[in-house]
C-alpha atoms as an extended CHARMM CRD file, in Angstrom:
* protein
*
       152  EXT
         1         1  MET       CA             -9.9950000000      -10.5910000000       23.2950000000  PROA      1               0.0000000000
         2         2  THR       CA             -5.9280000000      -11.0020000000       21.8090000000  PROA      2               0.0000000000
         3         3  THR       CA             -4.3970000000       -7.8310000000       20.2510000000  PROA      3               0.0000000000
         4         4  CYS       CA             -1.7610000000       -7.1240000000       18.2110000000  PROA      4               0.0000000000
         5         5  SER       CA              0.6140000000       -4.2760000000       19.4560000000  PROA      5               0.0000000000
         6         6  SER       CA              3.5570000000       -4.0140000000       17.2940000000  PROA      6               0.0000000000
         7         7  ILE       CA              4.4540000000       -5.2370000000       13.7760000000  PROA      7               0.0000000000
         8         8  ILE       CA              7.6420000000       -7.6450000000       13.3960000000  PROA      8               0.0000000000
         9         9  ARG       CA              9.8130000000       -8.8330000000       10.6320000000  PROA      9               0.0000000000
        10        10  ALA       CA             12.1970000000      -11.4660000000       11.4430000000  PROA      10              0.0000000000
        11        11  PHE       CA              9.6520000000      -14.4070000000       12.8930000000  PROA      11              0.0000000000
        12        12  THR       CA              9.6420000000      -18.4010000000       12.5430000000  PROA      12              0.0000000000
        13        13  ASP       CA              6.8910000000      -20.9100000000       12.8430000000  PROA      13              0.0000000000
        14        14  PRO       CA              4.2910000000      -18.1080000000       12.5230000000  PROA      14              0.0000000000
        15        15  ALA       CA              1.0130000000      -19.1890000000       14.7850000000  PROA      15              0.0000000000
        16        16  GLY       CA             -1.2740000000      -18.5270000000       11.0000000000  PROA      16              0.0000000000
        17        17  THR       CA             -1.7000000000      -16.1200000000        8.0200000000  PROA      17              0.0000000000
        18        18  ILE       CA             -3.1560000000      -13.2370000000        7.0640000000  PROA      18              0.0000000000
        19        19  THR       CA             -4.0870000000      -11.9810000000        3.2640000000  PROA      19              0.0000000000
        20        20  LEU       CA             -5.0730000000       -8.4190000000        3.1250000000  PROA      20              0.0000000000
        21        21  ASP       CA             -5.1250000000       -5.9430000000       -0.0720000000  PROA      21              0.0000000000
        22        22  GLU       CA             -3.2700000000       -3.0850000000       -0.0030000000  PROA      22              0.0000000000
        23        23  THR       CA             -6.0340000000       -0.7750000000        1.4120000000  PROA      23              0.0000000000
        24        24  ALA       CA             -6.5100000000       -3.5190000000        4.1060000000  PROA      24              0.0000000000
        25        25  ARG       CA             -2.8260000000       -3.5230000000        5.1310000000  PROA      25              0.0000000000
        26        26  HSD       CA             -2.4510000000        0.2400000000        6.2390000000  PROA      26              0.0000000000
        27        27  ARG       CA             -4.6820000000       -0.1860000000        9.4530000000  PROA      27              0.0000000000
        28        28  ARG       CA             -3.9020000000        1.3860000000       13.0210000000  PROA      28              0.0000000000
        29        29  ARG       CA             -7.0390000000       -0.4690000000       14.8090000000  PROA      29              0.0000000000
        30        30  MET       CA             -9.4230000000       -3.0440000000       13.5250000000  PROA      30              0.0000000000
        31        31  ALA       CA            -11.1410000000       -5.7000000000       14.0940000000  PROA      31              0.0000000000
        32        32  MET       CA             -8.9540000000       -9.1860000000       12.1900000000  PROA      32              0.0000000000
        33        33  VAL       CA             -9.4400000000      -13.1900000000       11.8860000000  PROA      33              0.0000000000
        34        34  SER       CA             -6.6440000000      -14.8200000000       10.5080000000  PROA      34              0.0000000000
        35        35  ASP       CA             -6.8330000000      -16.9920000000        7.8530000000  PROA      35              0.0000000000
        36        36  ASN       CA             -7.4590000000      -19.9490000000       10.0090000000  PROA      36              0.0000000000
        37        37  GLY       CA             -9.6230000000      -18.2210000000       12.4330000000  PROA      37              0.0000000000
        38        38  ILE       CA             -7.7850000000      -16.4700000000       15.0100000000  PROA      38              0.0000000000
        39        39  SER       CA             -9.7340000000      -13.7170000000       15.8410000000  PROA      39              0.0000000000
        40        40  PHE       CA             -7.3440000000      -10.3280000000       17.4710000000  PROA      40              0.0000000000
        41        41  LEU       CA             -7.3830000000       -6.7570000000       17.7350000000  PROA      41              0.0000000000
        42        42  LEU       CA             -4.9670000000       -4.7190000000       15.5320000000  PROA      42              0.0000000000
        43        43  ASP       CA             -4.4100000000       -1.7000000000       17.5590000000  PROA      43              0.0000000000
        44        44  LEU       CA             -1.0440000000       -0.1700000000       17.1450000000  PROA      44              0.0000000000
        45        45  PRO       CA              0.3240000000        3.3770000000       17.8390000000  PROA      45              0.0000000000
        46        46  GLU       CA             -0.4600000000        4.8680000000       14.6790000000  PROA      46              0.0000000000
        47        47  ALA       CA             -2.0020000000        4.2430000000       11.9650000000  PROA      47              0.0000000000
        48        48  ARG       CA              1.3380000000        2.1020000000        8.6610000000  PROA      48              0.0000000000
        49        49  HSD       CA              1.2960000000        0.3020000000        6.5260000000  PROA      49              0.0000000000
        50        50  ILE       CA              1.5640000000       -3.6880000000        7.0510000000  PROA      50              0.0000000000
        51        51  ARG       CA              3.8770000000       -4.7400000000        4.1930000000  PROA      51              0.0000000000
        52        52  HSD       CA              4.0740000000       -8.5120000000        2.8270000000  PROA      52              0.0000000000
        53        53  GLY       CA              5.9120000000      -10.5980000000        4.9340000000  PROA      53              0.0000000000
        54        54  ASP       CA              5.5710000000       -8.7520000000        7.9720000000  PROA      54              0.0000000000
        55        55  GLY       CA              4.2410000000      -10.3400000000       11.3990000000  PROA      55              0.0000000000
        56        56  LEU       CA              2.0810000000       -8.9690000000       13.7320000000  PROA      56              0.0000000000
        57        57  LEU       CA              2.6880000000       -9.9670000000       17.0710000000  PROA      57              0.0000000000
        58        58  LEU       CA             -0.4510000000      -11.1720000000       19.4510000000  PROA      58              0.0000000000
        59        59  ASP       CA             -0.1580000000      -10.5830000000       22.7360000000  PROA      59              0.0000000000
        60        60  ASP       CA              0.3520000000      -14.3700000000       23.8170000000  PROA      60              0.0000000000
        61        61  GLY       CA              3.5210000000      -14.4130000000       21.8400000000  PROA      61              0.0000000000
        62        62  ARG       CA              2.3550000000      -15.5310000000       18.0310000000  PROA      62              0.0000000000
        63        63  VAL       CA              2.5260000000      -14.8240000000       15.2400000000  PROA      63              0.0000000000
        64        64  ILE       CA              0.2060000000      -14.4340000000       11.9840000000  PROA      64              0.0000000000
        65        65  LYS       CA              2.3640000000      -13.3540000000        9.0460000000  PROA      65              0.0000000000
        66        66  VAL       CA              0.8930000000      -10.4170000000        6.3330000000  PROA      66              0.0000000000
        67        67  VAL       CA              0.5240000000      -12.3460000000        2.7860000000  PROA      67              0.0000000000
        68        68  ALA       CA             -0.4090000000       -9.6570000000        0.4380000000  PROA      68              0.0000000000
        69        69  GLU       CA             -4.0230000000      -10.2420000000       -2.1130000000  PROA      69              0.0000000000
        70        70  ALA       CA             -2.8850000000       -9.9640000000       -5.9210000000  PROA      70              0.0000000000
        71        71  GLU       CA             -4.7850000000       -6.7820000000       -6.8420000000  PROA      71              0.0000000000
        72        72  GLU       CA             -5.9040000000       -5.7210000000      -10.6800000000  PROA      72              0.0000000000
        73        73  LEU       CA             -3.4310000000       -2.8110000000      -11.5790000000  PROA      73              0.0000000000
        74        74  LEU       CA             -1.9860000000       -1.0420000000      -14.3940000000  PROA      74              0.0000000000
        75        75  GLU       CA              1.6250000000       -1.6740000000      -15.5860000000  PROA      75              0.0000000000
        76        76  ILE       CA              2.5870000000        1.5140000000      -17.1510000000  PROA      76              0.0000000000
        77        77  ARG       CA              5.7650000000        1.3440000000      -19.3360000000  PROA      77              0.0000000000
        78        78  ALA       CA              7.8750000000        3.6730000000      -21.5390000000  PROA      78              0.0000000000
        79        79  ARG       CA              9.8940000000        4.3670000000      -24.0510000000  PROA      79              0.0000000000
        80        80  ASP       CA             12.9300000000        4.9530000000      -21.9390000000  PROA      80              0.0000000000
        81        81  ARG       CA             13.6210000000        6.5170000000      -18.3030000000  PROA      81              0.0000000000
        82        82  LEU       CA             12.9440000000       10.2020000000      -18.7880000000  PROA      82              0.0000000000
        83        83  HSD       CA              9.5510000000        9.1690000000      -20.3970000000  PROA      83              0.0000000000
        84        84  LEU       CA              8.7980000000        6.7980000000      -17.0890000000  PROA      84              0.0000000000
        85        85  ILE       CA              9.5890000000        9.6360000000      -14.5850000000  PROA      85              0.0000000000
        86        86  GLU       CA              7.6580000000       12.3870000000      -16.6830000000  PROA      86              0.0000000000
        87        87  LEU       CA              5.0200000000        9.7220000000      -16.6110000000  PROA      87              0.0000000000
        88        88  ALA       CA              5.4460000000        9.2260000000      -12.4290000000  PROA      88              0.0000000000
        89        89  TRP       CA              5.1160000000       12.5890000000      -12.1770000000  PROA      89              0.0000000000
        90        90  HSD       CA              1.6230000000       12.8600000000      -13.4100000000  PROA      90              0.0000000000
        91        91  ILE       CA              0.4520000000       10.1060000000      -12.0250000000  PROA      91              0.0000000000
        92        92  GLY       CA              2.0880000000       11.6330000000       -9.1040000000  PROA      92              0.0000000000
        93        93  ASN       CA              0.2610000000       15.1340000000       -9.6970000000  PROA      93              0.0000000000
        94        94  ARG       CA             -3.2310000000       13.0860000000      -10.0850000000  PROA      94              0.0000000000
        95        95  HSD       CA             -2.7340000000       12.2690000000       -5.5470000000  PROA      95              0.0000000000
        96        96  LEU       CA             -2.1530000000        8.6490000000       -7.2490000000  PROA      96              0.0000000000
        97        97  ALA       CA             -0.8430000000        5.4470000000       -5.0130000000  PROA      97              0.0000000000
        98        98  ALA       CA              2.1880000000        3.8190000000       -7.1790000000  PROA      98              0.0000000000
        99        99  GLN       CA              4.2000000000        1.2790000000       -6.8590000000  PROA      99              0.0000000000
       100       100  ILE       CA              7.7500000000        2.5190000000       -8.5390000000  PROA      100             0.0000000000
       101       101  GLU       CA              9.9200000000        0.3810000000       -9.9970000000  PROA      101             0.0000000000
       102       102  PRO       CA             13.3410000000        0.9910000000      -12.4170000000  PROA      102             0.0000000000
       103       103  GLU       CA             11.1450000000       -0.5490000000      -15.7170000000  PROA      103             0.0000000000
       104       104  ARG       CA              7.4790000000        0.1780000000      -14.9640000000  PROA      104             0.0000000000
       105       105  VAL       CA              4.9620000000        1.7500000000      -12.1680000000  PROA      105             0.0000000000
       106       106  LEU       CA              1.9290000000        0.2510000000      -11.1000000000  PROA      106             0.0000000000
       107       107  ILE       CA             -0.9250000000        1.6450000000      -10.3090000000  PROA      107             0.0000000000
       108       108  ARG       CA             -4.9960000000        0.7440000000       -9.2870000000  PROA      108             0.0000000000
       109       109  ARG       CA             -6.7080000000        0.2040000000      -12.2550000000  PROA      109             0.0000000000
       110       110  ASP       CA             -8.6420000000        3.9210000000      -13.3260000000  PROA      110             0.0000000000
       111       111  HSD       CA             -9.9870000000        3.5190000000      -17.4240000000  PROA      111             0.0000000000
       112       112  VAL       CA             -9.6330000000        7.1350000000      -17.3970000000  PROA      112             0.0000000000
       113       113  ILE       CA             -5.9480000000        7.9450000000      -15.7800000000  PROA      113             0.0000000000
       114       114  GLU       CA             -4.8040000000        4.8660000000      -18.3660000000  PROA      114             0.0000000000
       115       115  ALA       CA             -6.8100000000        6.8530000000      -21.4700000000  PROA      115             0.0000000000
       116       116  MET       CA             -4.6170000000        9.6650000000      -20.1820000000  PROA      116             0.0000000000
       117       117  LEU       CA             -1.3510000000        7.7450000000      -19.6320000000  PROA      117             0.0000000000
       118       118  GLU       CA             -1.9710000000        6.1180000000      -23.1740000000  PROA      118             0.0000000000
       119       119  GLY       CA             -2.2330000000        9.7990000000      -24.3550000000  PROA      119             0.0000000000
       120       120  LEU       CA              1.1540000000       10.4300000000      -23.2130000000  PROA      120             0.0000000000
       121       121  GLY       CA              3.1250000000        7.7070000000      -25.2600000000  PROA      121             0.0000000000
       122       122  ALA       CA              2.7420000000        5.0730000000      -22.4430000000  PROA      122             0.0000000000
       123       123  THR       CA              2.6660000000        1.0530000000      -22.6620000000  PROA      123             0.0000000000
       124       124  VAL       CA             -0.4710000000        0.5750000000      -19.9650000000  PROA      124             0.0000000000
       125       125  ALA       CA             -1.4310000000       -2.9590000000      -19.6630000000  PROA      125             0.0000000000
       126       126  PRO       CA             -3.9280000000       -4.7420000000      -16.5520000000  PROA      126             0.0000000000
       127       127  VAL       CA             -1.6760000000       -7.0290000000      -14.7370000000  PROA      127             0.0000000000
       128       128  VAL       CA             -2.5680000000       -8.9870000000      -11.2290000000  PROA      128             0.0000000000
       129       129  GLU       CA              0.0020000000       -8.8000000000       -8.7670000000  PROA      129             0.0000000000
       130       130  ILE       CA              1.0530000000       -7.8750000000       -5.1730000000  PROA      130             0.0000000000
       131       131  PHE       CA              0.5980000000       -3.7970000000       -4.8820000000  PROA      131             0.0000000000
       132       132  GLU       CA              3.3250000000       -1.8760000000       -2.9390000000  PROA      132             0.0000000000
       133       133  PRO       CA              3.2410000000        1.6360000000       -3.4440000000  PROA      133             0.0000000000
       134       134  VAL       CA              5.4050000000        4.0870000000       -2.1920000000  PROA      134             0.0000000000
       135       135  GLY       CA              4.9170000000        5.4740000000        0.9600000000  PROA      135             0.0000000000
       136       136  GLY       CA              4.0000000000        9.3120000000        0.6540000000  PROA      136             0.0000000000
       137       137  ALA       CA              5.4900000000       12.0060000000        2.3010000000  PROA      137             0.0000000000
       138       138  TYR       CA              3.2880000000       12.2540000000        5.1390000000  PROA      138             0.0000000000
       139       139  SER       CA              3.7070000000        8.0400000000        5.3290000000  PROA      139             0.0000000000
       140       140  GLY       CA              4.9960000000        8.1540000000        9.2310000000  PROA      140             0.0000000000
       141       141  HSD       CA              2.9510000000       10.3630000000       10.2650000000  PROA      141             0.0000000000
       142       142  ALA       CA             -0.2800000000        8.7930000000       12.2030000000  PROA      142             0.0000000000
       143       143  HSD       CA             -3.2680000000       10.8480000000       10.1560000000  PROA      143             0.0000000000
       144       144  GLY       CA             -1.4120000000       11.1520000000        6.8020000000  PROA      144             0.0000000000
       145       145  HSD       CA             -1.3410000000       15.0560000000        5.5440000000  PROA      145             0.0000000000
       146       146  GLU       CA             -1.6660000000       17.1120000000        7.8910000000  PROA      146             0.0000000000
       147       147  HSD       CA             -2.6800000000       20.8630000000        7.6050000000  PROA      147             0.0000000000
       148       148  HSD       CA             -2.9650000000       22.9340000000       11.0150000000  PROA      148             0.0000000000
       149       149  HSD       CA             -5.5800000000       25.9730000000       10.9400000000  PROA      149             0.0000000000
       150       150  HSD       CA             -5.5330000000       29.2020000000       13.2530000000  PROA      150             0.0000000000
       151       151  HSD       CA             -9.3070000000       29.8280000000       13.4070000000  PROA      151             0.0000000000
       152       152  ASP       CA             -9.6880000000       33.7870000000       15.3410000000  PROA      152             0.0000000000
């Protein structure tokens, strides 16, 4: 089977595209099929977030362009920048994936979190957009948040 073991940013003339939501764009190893039917095995050295516009370089030299699928999200806006920072803190305190921008924060739709944010004075609106959340403090690690415990 054709394999992809690297992601590239600079490429021209892709052999196809693959449309993936945010969850499907955070992978290490997975059988995939491009939008035009090219089958390949994604086999990266470690799990990573694949971004909209990235190229999946196949071992035969072809490139599959990643297209981020629009998702149902919540757009959170605040009274001012300090309020937005406070709202982002509450979102982060609940370990939610968030796309943080200068004037708004985007999160996955969740009616409980929506009610909490409105209670904190946020303006919350449903939107359908590409979701590119901020990588966490552990996003460079293959296994995310790791703990090492010594057991006697």
